[in-house]
Amino acid sequence: RTIPSSYSSTQVKSTGLTTMTYWTQDSAFYDKGQCPDNAKYYQDKYTGAFNYTKAQQAPVFITNLLFNQLNQSVSDQIVFLNSDGQVVQYTDDLRSSIEIEPRSGIPVNLVVNLQTNVDISSDNLFATRSSLMCPLFMLRRTMQLNSTQVHHF
């Protein structure tokens, strides 16, 4: 599955180069009711989560970090705390993005921030009140060309 991105009108200086920043499009995370094109990916349970169940044969969903853009009824069930016990708030620097040097098309900075979750359905055996989206792990990856690499272009 490809994840569409949209151009940000700001140009950022990155390692001495002027770059164009692209963010992941919000519509990539919409359910099929909000974005009918997502029906082919079985995006019918949650807005704000990629349904990865078919590929994993388990109720796995990929979201932005800290459940950003996920249905509020789901995201309100989990609170993320830092090591000091303070609530962690989502900020734009946690968004996935790519910065590209426009003349060469070379990506000079890449940020991938995603979270993998499992959906635990309500169950009489465990007496859960409702379904729960439980975070498994957060993926935070960055790539940036350093000034030596930039000067080789």
Backbone as a chain_set.jsonl record, in Angstrom:
{"seq": "RTIPSSYSSTQVKSTGLTTMTYWTQDSAFYDKGQCPDNAKYYQDKYTGAFNYTKAQQAPVFITNLLFNQLNQSVSDQIVFLNSDGQVVQYTDDLRSSIEIEPRSGIPVNLVVNLQTNVDISSDNLFATRSSLMCPLFMLRRTMQLNSTQVHHF", "coords": {"N": [[0.844, -1.177, 0.0], [0.568, 2.166, -0.823], [1.31, 5.314, 0.658], [-0.209, 8.297, 0.418], [1.113, 11.613, -0.009], [1.258, 15.129, 0.757], [2.187, 18.313, -0.481], [3.884, 20.675, 1.492], [3.673, 24.093, 1.881], [5.876, 25.411, 2.84], [9.379, 25.963, 2.627], [12.273, 24.439, 3.734], [15.443, 24.953, 5.186], [17.829, 22.563, 4.969], [20.599, 20.924, 5.945], [22.098, 22.851, 4.541], [20.778, 23.008, 2.132], [17.949, 24.104, 0.22], [14.856, 22.774, 0.756], [11.864, 20.915, -0.074], [9.042, 20.184, 1.777], [7.074, 17.333, 2.423], [4.113, 15.988, 3.739], [2.424, 13.166, 5.223], [-0.756, 12.434, 3.891], [-3.784, 13.25, 5.502], [-6.09, 11.918, 4.724], [-5.317, 9.337, 4.123], [-5.577, 7.871, 6.386], [-8.276, 7.777, 6.866], [-11.519, 6.224, 7.359], [-13.528, 4.07, 5.199], [-15.945, 5.354, 4.898], [-15.427, 8.089, 5.059], [-13.473, 8.359, 3.148], [-13.941, 6.956, 0.307], [-12.185, 5.572, -1.407], [-10.521, 4.143, 0.253], [-11.817, 1.795, 0.836], [-10.924, -0.444, -0.512], [-8.811, -1.252, 1.002], [-9.886, -2.326, 3.235], [-10.645, -0.496, 5.168], [-12.67, -0.096, 7.344], [-13.324, -0.121, 10.003], [-12.088, 1.717, 11.848], [-11.509, 5.249, 11.906], [-8.519, 6.814, 11.235], [-6.693, 4.784, 11.412], [-4.67, 2.362, 9.847], [-5.835, -0.602, 8.507], [-4.389, -3.528, 9.069], [-4.97, -6.103, 9.324], [-5.667, -8.184, 7.496], [-3.227, -8.806, 6.222], [-1.642, -9.658, 8.374], [-3.096, -11.608, 9.635], [-4.216, -11.213, 12.08], [-5.737, -8.983, 14.471], [-4.456, -6.298, 13.726], [-3.52, -2.917, 13.701], [-2.258, 0.023, 12.196], [-1.253, 3.153, 13.311], [-0.878, 6.759, 13.595], [1.645, 8.152, 15.769], [0.845, 8.105, 19.243], [-1.862, 7.747, 18.882], [-2.787, 9.759, 17.193], [-5.244, 11.355, 15.273], [-6.947, 9.196, 15.401], [-10.164, 7.639, 15.965], [-11.874, 9.395, 18.45], [-13.266, 8.145, 20.498], [-11.909, 5.776, 20.762], [-9.217, 6.503, 21.12], [-9.304, 7.897, 23.525], [-9.274, 5.977, 25.487], [-6.75, 5.211, 26.214], [-3.929, 6.561, 27.817], [-0.945, 8.216, 27.283], [2.112, 8.371, 28.968], [5.059, 10.152, 29.986], [8.437, 9.508, 31.207], [8.393, 10.912, 33.58], [5.838, 10.763, 34.44], [4.095, 12.516, 33.28], [1.506, 13.539, 31.043], [1.828, 12.808, 27.635], [1.725, 14.843, 24.856], [0.565, 15.066, 21.491], [2.494, 16.442, 18.886], [3.297, 18.417, 15.96], [5.897, 17.78, 15.159], [6.043, 15.094, 15.413], [4.904, 13.989, 13.22], [4.983, 12.021, 10.237], [7.239, 12.632, 7.593], [8.846, 13.88, 4.59], [11.677, 15.436, 3.236], [12.653, 16.959, 0.297], [15.159, 17.755, -2.048], [14.521, 20.022, -4.52], [15.547, 20.287, -7.212], [17.205, 18.08, -7.847], [15.706, 16.005, -6.884], [16.392, 14.454, -4.777], [15.937, 12.853, -1.704], [16.565, 14.408, 1.351], [15.989, 14.356, 3.989], [14.168, 12.267, 6.095], [11.387, 11.283, 7.955], [9.828, 8.87, 9.816], [7.2, 8.056, 11.7], [5.346, 5.887, 13.34], [2.816, 3.809, 14.855], [2.188, 0.604, 16.1], [-0.61, -1.381, 16.754], [-2.827, -3.565, 18.544], [-6.092, -4.783, 18.205], [-8.32, -5.391, 20.688], [-11.088, -7.11, 21.102], [-14.34, -6.743, 22.646], [-15.28, -9.074, 25.176], [-16.882, -11.78, 26.703], [-15.605, -13.671, 28.283], [-13.306, -12.443, 29.366], [-14.485, -10.278, 30.41], [-14.357, -7.632, 29.421], [-15.129, -4.199, 29.062], [-15.506, -2.797, 26.637], [-14.367, -2.741, 23.215], [-10.822, -2.509, 22.818], [-8.063, -0.674, 21.768], [-4.865, -1.574, 21.785], [-1.633, -0.416, 22.25], [1.276, -1.787, 20.762], [3.954, -1.311, 19.888], [6.056, 1.542, 19.143], [7.249, 3.001, 16.228], [9.96, 4.824, 15.341], [11.747, 6.362, 13.056], [14.449, 7.963, 11.455], [16.129, 9.6, 8.748], [18.826, 11.339, 7.561], [20.733, 13.234, 5.362], [24.133, 14.018, 5.795], [26.321, 16.945, 5.911], [28.667, 16.339, 4.435], [27.799, 14.286, 2.708], [25.895, 15.758, 1.269], [27.508, 17.61, -0.097], [28.704, 16.0, -1.974], [26.917, 15.83, -4.003]], "CA": [[0.0, 0.0, 0.0], [1.286, 3.437, -0.827], [0.739, 6.338, 1.529], [-0.106, 9.564, -0.296], [1.627, 12.753, 0.735], [0.894, 16.42, 0.189], [3.246, 19.313, -0.385], [3.756, 21.76, 2.456], [4.106, 25.283, 1.169], [7.102, 25.959, 3.398], [10.648, 25.363, 2.233], [13.101, 24.381, 4.927], [16.878, 24.767, 4.959], [18.254, 21.312, 5.573], [22.011, 20.674, 5.612], [22.57, 23.817, 3.569], [19.954, 22.973, 0.929], [16.538, 24.437, 0.33], [14.103, 21.554, 0.469], [10.406, 20.969, -0.067], [8.562, 19.214, 2.749], [5.824, 16.638, 2.142], [3.544, 15.301, 4.892], [1.43, 12.151, 4.873], [-2.099, 12.999, 3.795], [-4.702, 12.789, 6.537], [-7.094, 11.025, 4.141], [-4.801, 7.963, 4.089], [-5.996, 7.217, 7.623], [-9.73, 7.832, 7.005], [-12.246, 4.989, 7.05], [-14.114, 4.094, 3.861], [-17.055, 6.302, 4.883], [-14.883, 9.42, 4.82], [-12.659, 8.302, 1.928], [-14.377, 5.704, -0.325], [-11.059, 4.871, -2.024], [-9.901, 3.275, 1.26], [-12.578, 0.548, 0.974], [-10.122, -1.557, -1.036], [-7.866, -1.638, 2.053], [-10.693, -2.782, 4.37], [-10.635, 0.572, 6.176], [-14.064, 0.079, 7.703], [-13.57, -0.173, 11.447], [-11.648, 2.936, 12.544], [-10.887, 6.365, 11.211], [-7.239, 7.125, 11.858], [-5.875, 3.577, 11.564], [-4.567, 1.433, 8.719], [-6.224, -1.961, 8.858], [-3.333, -4.437, 8.625], [-5.447, -7.404, 9.78], [-5.627, -9.191, 6.439], [-1.832, -9.204, 5.987], [-1.05, -10.274, 9.562], [-4.002, -12.633, 10.165], [-4.458, -10.831, 13.473], [-6.346, -7.642, 14.462], [-3.373, -5.318, 13.84], [-3.806, -1.624, 13.089], [-1.151, 0.98, 12.216], [-1.736, 4.519, 13.526], [0.132, 7.754, 13.912], [2.047, 8.082, 17.171], [-0.066, 8.582, 20.294], [-3.219, 7.639, 18.348], [-3.212, 10.995, 16.542], [-6.277, 11.245, 14.247], [-7.78, 8.014, 15.603], [-11.467, 7.933, 16.557], [-11.685, 9.854, 19.827], [-13.812, 7.149, 21.437], [-10.881, 4.758, 20.935], [-7.976, 7.103, 21.635], [-9.495, 8.356, 24.904], [-9.148, 4.85, 26.407], [-5.334, 5.036, 26.565], [-3.191, 7.8, 28.073], [0.499, 8.003, 27.188], [2.852, 9.145, 29.959], [6.516, 10.119, 29.855], [9.103, 8.896, 32.367], [8.061, 11.694, 34.773], [4.43, 10.59, 34.742], [3.323, 13.58, 32.64], [0.827, 13.139, 29.808], [2.537, 13.18, 26.404], [0.822, 15.422, 23.864], [1.005, 14.965, 20.096], [2.912, 17.691, 18.247], [3.57, 18.223, 14.531], [7.214, 17.187, 14.899], [5.877, 13.643, 15.452], [4.322, 13.569, 11.941], [5.886, 11.459, 9.234], [7.458, 13.599, 6.52], [10.043, 13.731, 3.77], [12.164, 16.679, 2.649], [13.295, 16.651, -0.975], [15.816, 18.853, -2.767], [13.645, 20.028, -5.693], [16.195, 20.176, -8.533], [17.716, 16.722, -8.072], [14.72, 15.023, -6.438], [17.019, 13.613, -3.76], [15.448, 13.066, -0.338], [17.654, 14.728, 2.273], [15.536, 14.109, 5.359], [12.983, 11.415, 6.143], [10.929, 10.985, 9.314], [8.721, 7.908, 9.847], [6.716, 7.857, 13.065], [4.108, 5.112, 13.328], [2.551, 3.002, 16.04], [1.483, -0.644, 15.806], [-1.579, -1.649, 17.809], [-3.694, -4.729, 18.387], [-7.469, -4.499, 18.605], [-8.84, -6.413, 21.596], [-12.549, -6.986, 21.069], [-15.032, -7.041, 23.907], [-15.328, -10.522, 25.341], [-17.516, -12.19, 27.958], [-14.659, -14.446, 29.071], [-12.442, -11.53, 30.115], [-15.362, -9.224, 30.931], [-13.944, -6.286, 29.029], [-16.293, -3.337, 28.867], [-15.658, -2.501, 25.214], [-13.138, -3.021, 22.469], [-9.685, -1.693, 23.24], [-6.911, -0.65, 20.883], [-3.72, -1.638, 22.691], [-0.368, -0.186, 21.554], [2.321, -2.799, 20.896], [5.231, -0.604, 19.842], [6.142, 2.753, 18.336], [8.373, 3.009, 15.297], [10.45, 6.186, 15.081], [12.947, 6.251, 12.223], [14.82, 9.158, 10.708], [17.277, 9.523, 7.856], [19.206, 12.68, 7.135], [22.057, 13.329, 4.755], [24.984, 14.982, 6.489], [26.884, 17.931, 4.998], [29.629, 15.682, 3.537], [27.013, 13.617, 1.675], [25.267, 16.79, 0.447], [28.525, 18.23, -0.962], [29.034, 15.066, -3.052], [25.923, 15.952, -5.075]], "C": [[0.882, 1.23, 0.0], [0.558, 4.415, 0.09], [0.897, 7.679, 0.818], [0.416, 10.674, 0.606], [1.184, 14.033, 0.049], [2.0, 17.423, 0.474], [2.909, 20.345, 0.672], [4.341, 23.0, 1.796], [5.405, 25.889, 1.711], [8.314, 25.228, 2.842], [11.595, 25.508, 3.404], [14.554, 24.238, 4.512], [17.308, 23.516, 5.702], [19.656, 21.004, 5.067], [22.507, 21.588, 4.497], [21.764, 23.857, 2.282], [18.545, 23.468, 1.225], [15.758, 23.212, -0.09], [12.606, 21.819, 0.502], [9.922, 19.85, 0.852], [7.205, 18.653, 2.322], [5.399, 15.885, 3.395], [2.629, 14.189, 4.404], [0.05, 12.802, 4.869], [-2.992, 12.402, 4.873], [-5.682, 11.763, 5.99], [-6.623, 9.576, 4.062], [-5.276, 7.176, 5.308], [-7.519, 7.188, 7.799], [-10.356, 6.462, 6.751], [-12.939, 5.155, 5.695], [-15.33, 5.017, 3.767], [-16.593, 7.716, 4.572], [-14.061, 9.484, 3.534], [-12.974, 6.969, 1.237], [-13.244, 4.911, -0.978], [-10.384, 3.9, -1.048], [-10.667, 1.967, 1.484], [-11.763, -0.641, 0.491], [-9.076, -2.035, -0.038], [-8.591, -2.1, 3.316], [-10.647, -1.78, 5.527], [-12.074, 0.83, 6.613], [-14.335, 0.099, 9.196], [-13.238, 1.141, 12.149], [-11.216, 4.007, 11.554], [-9.597, 6.668, 11.957], [-6.337, 5.923, 12.025], [-5.867, 2.773, 10.271], [-4.952, 0.049, 9.215], [-5.212, -2.92, 8.243], [-3.699, -5.885, 8.968], [-5.293, -8.487, 8.725], [-4.2, -9.693, 6.208], [-1.245, -9.973, 7.161], [-1.881, -11.427, 10.135], [-4.227, -12.448, 11.666], [-5.016, -9.408, 13.443], [-5.313, -6.531, 14.71], [-3.743, -4.054, 13.066], [-2.596, -0.71, 13.262], [-1.748, 2.377, 12.35], [-0.556, 5.475, 13.581], [0.511, 7.585, 15.379], [0.976, 8.672, 18.075], [-1.517, 8.62, 19.824], [-3.696, 8.927, 17.676], [-4.123, 10.678, 15.37], [-7.133, 9.988, 14.37], [-9.111, 8.434, 16.214], [-11.282, 8.295, 18.03], [-12.209, 8.846, 20.837], [-12.796, 6.037, 21.707], [-9.651, 5.356, 21.607], [-8.106, 7.58, 23.077], [-9.324, 7.226, 25.93], [-7.72, 4.643, 26.904], [-4.706, 6.405, 26.76], [-1.706, 7.457, 28.038], [1.209, 8.937, 28.164], [4.346, 9.071, 29.663], [7.119, 9.534, 31.138], [8.847, 9.651, 33.675], [6.596, 11.569, 35.169], [3.539, 11.667, 34.155], [2.701, 13.061, 31.345], [1.603, 13.67, 28.608], [1.505, 13.657, 25.395], [1.424, 15.264, 22.466], [1.374, 16.347, 19.576], [3.267, 17.388, 16.791], [4.94, 17.622, 14.251], [7.173, 15.657, 15.003], [5.248, 13.103, 14.166], [5.392, 12.953, 11.053], [6.012, 12.455, 8.084], [8.71, 13.235, 5.731], [10.397, 15.099, 3.201], [12.976, 16.322, 1.421], [13.934, 17.905, -1.549], [15.154, 18.89, -4.147], [14.336, 19.848, -7.048], [16.652, 18.755, -8.844], [16.684, 15.651, -7.734], [15.252, 14.103, -5.358], [16.396, 13.902, -2.39], [16.629, 13.317, 0.598], [17.273, 14.505, 3.731], [14.242, 13.308, 5.297], [12.661, 11.126, 7.599], [9.723, 10.051, 9.211], [8.385, 7.649, 11.315], [5.371, 7.165, 12.998], [4.003, 4.272, 14.594], [1.776, 1.76, 15.611], [0.642, -1.019, 17.014], [-2.322, -2.941, 17.521], [-5.071, -4.35, 18.926], [-7.975, -5.666, 19.45], [-10.342, -6.199, 21.693], [-13.144, -7.286, 22.431], [-15.318, -8.532, 23.968], [-15.966, -10.85, 26.687], [-16.546, -12.934, 28.87], [-13.789, -13.544, 29.948], [-13.209, -10.341, 30.68], [-14.851, -7.825, 30.63], [-15.189, -5.466, 28.723], [-16.556, -3.056, 27.403], [-14.358, -2.893, 24.523], [-12.046, -2.051, 22.902], [-8.57, -1.804, 22.215], [-5.689, -0.541, 21.786], [-2.416, -1.435, 21.917], [0.625, -1.323, 21.81], [3.702, -2.154, 20.891], [5.116, 0.626, 18.953], [7.392, 2.669, 17.489], [8.737, 4.458, 15.012], [11.771, 6.057, 14.344], [13.19, 7.569, 11.51], [16.024, 8.851, 9.833], [17.582, 10.954, 7.441], [20.598, 12.628, 6.527], [22.866, 14.345, 5.54], [25.624, 15.905, 5.458], [27.897, 17.336, 4.027], [28.882, 14.99, 2.388], [26.376, 14.633, 0.732], [26.283, 17.378, -0.531], [28.967, 17.292, -2.082], [28.054, 15.139, -4.206], [26.296, 17.092, -5.942]], "O": [[1.847, 1.305, 0.76], [-0.658, 4.34, 0.264], [2.02, 8.15, 0.633], [0.193, 10.673, 1.817], [0.781, 14.013, -1.114], [2.653, 17.386, 1.517], [1.78, 20.832, 0.74], [5.42, 22.932, 1.208], [5.969, 26.791, 1.091], [8.273, 24.019, 2.617], [11.704, 26.581, 3.996], [14.866, 23.486, 3.588], [17.166, 23.427, 6.921], [19.857, 20.842, 3.863], [23.246, 21.154, 3.614], [22.052, 24.681, 1.414], [18.018, 23.281, 2.321], [15.977, 22.671, -1.174], [12.15, 22.827, 1.042], [10.345, 18.702, 0.717], [6.31, 19.393, 1.915], [6.215, 15.224, 4.038], [2.11, 14.26, 3.29], [-0.267, 13.617, 5.736], [-2.959, 11.198, 5.125], [-6.069, 10.836, 6.701], [-7.449, 8.671, 3.944], [-5.365, 5.949, 5.261], [-8.008, 6.631, 8.781], [-9.799, 5.641, 6.022], [-12.938, 6.242, 5.117], [-15.708, 5.421, 2.668], [-17.297, 8.463, 3.892], [-13.964, 10.538, 2.906], [-12.345, 5.956, 1.545], [-13.341, 3.689, -1.089], [-9.746, 2.939, -1.477], [-10.21, 1.115, 2.247], [-11.896, -1.739, 1.032], [-8.509, -3.114, -0.211], [-7.962, -2.248, 4.363], [-10.615, -2.159, 6.697], [-12.639, 1.872, 6.282], [-15.473, 0.317, 9.611], [-14.027, 1.625, 12.96], [-10.637, 3.715, 10.508], [-9.596, 6.766, 13.184], [-5.316, 6.013, 12.707], [-6.915, 2.529, 9.672], [-4.442, -0.413, 10.236], [-5.186, -3.1, 7.025], [-2.853, -6.778, 8.912], [-4.836, -9.59, 9.028], [-3.995, -10.892, 6.016], [-0.421, -10.864, 6.954], [-1.416, -12.143, 11.023], [-4.403, -13.413, 12.409], [-4.786, -8.689, 12.47], [-5.304, -5.906, 15.771], [-4.215, -4.116, 11.93], [-1.985, -0.668, 14.329], [-2.644, 2.746, 11.591], [0.603, 5.062, 13.61], [-0.216, 6.949, 16.143], [0.289, 9.625, 17.706], [-2.31, 9.427, 20.309], [-4.902, 9.161, 17.598], [-3.801, 9.814, 14.554], [-7.976, 9.744, 13.507], [-9.191, 9.455, 16.897], [-10.606, 7.578, 18.769], [-11.647, 8.712, 21.924], [-12.825, 5.423, 22.773], [-9.109, 4.781, 22.551], [-7.102, 7.658, 23.785], [-9.237, 7.499, 27.127], [-7.508, 3.968, 27.912], [-4.927, 7.312, 25.957], [-1.266, 6.512, 28.694], [0.946, 10.139, 28.189], [4.84, 8.064, 29.155], [6.392, 9.119, 32.041], [9.058, 9.102, 34.756], [6.159, 12.201, 36.13], [2.355, 11.737, 34.486], [3.298, 12.247, 30.641], [1.986, 14.839, 28.573], [0.53, 12.96, 25.113], [2.641, 15.323, 22.291], [0.646, 17.313, 19.802], [3.509, 16.235, 16.434], [5.131, 17.009, 13.201], [8.169, 14.996, 14.71], [5.073, 11.892, 14.029], [6.562, 13.328, 11.118], [5.024, 13.049, 7.654], [9.514, 12.401, 6.147], [9.522, 15.832, 2.739], [13.879, 15.487, 1.484], [13.336, 18.981, -1.542], [15.212, 17.901, -4.878], [13.726, 19.289, -7.959], [16.502, 18.282, -9.971], [16.765, 14.527, -8.228], [14.635, 13.082, -5.051], [16.335, 15.055, -1.964], [17.578, 12.534, 0.633], [18.139, 14.47, 4.605], [13.332, 13.638, 4.535], [13.541, 10.77, 8.383], [8.717, 10.398, 8.593], [9.189, 7.093, 12.064], [4.367, 7.781, 12.641], [4.987, 4.061, 15.304], [0.817, 1.856, 14.845], [1.112, -0.983, 18.151], [-2.427, -3.356, 16.367], [-5.197, -3.691, 19.958], [-8.046, -6.799, 18.973], [-10.807, -5.23, 22.293], [-12.549, -7.979, 23.255], [-15.566, -9.172, 22.947], [-15.616, -10.247, 27.701], [-16.65, -12.841, 30.093], [-13.56, -13.838, 31.121], [-12.63, -9.492, 31.358], [-14.906, -6.938, 31.482], [-16.174, -5.979, 28.192], [-17.706, -3.074, 26.966], [-13.392, -3.314, 25.159], [-12.321, -0.919, 23.301], [-8.178, -2.907, 21.837], [-5.501, 0.466, 22.469], [-2.122, -2.213, 21.01], [0.79, -1.763, 22.948], [4.521, -2.412, 21.773], [4.21, 0.739, 18.127], [8.464, 2.309, 17.975], [7.919, 5.225, 14.504], [12.789, 5.69, 14.931], [12.258, 8.209, 11.022], [16.827, 7.967, 10.134], [16.69, 11.689, 7.019], [21.522, 12.053, 7.103], [22.358, 15.404, 5.908], [25.486, 15.676, 4.256], [27.979, 17.793, 2.887], [29.286, 15.096, 1.231], [26.319, 14.401, -0.476], [25.943, 17.621, -1.689], [29.556, 17.755, -3.059], [28.31, 14.582, -5.273], [25.599, 17.383, -6.913]]}, "num_chains": 1, "name": "protein.A"}
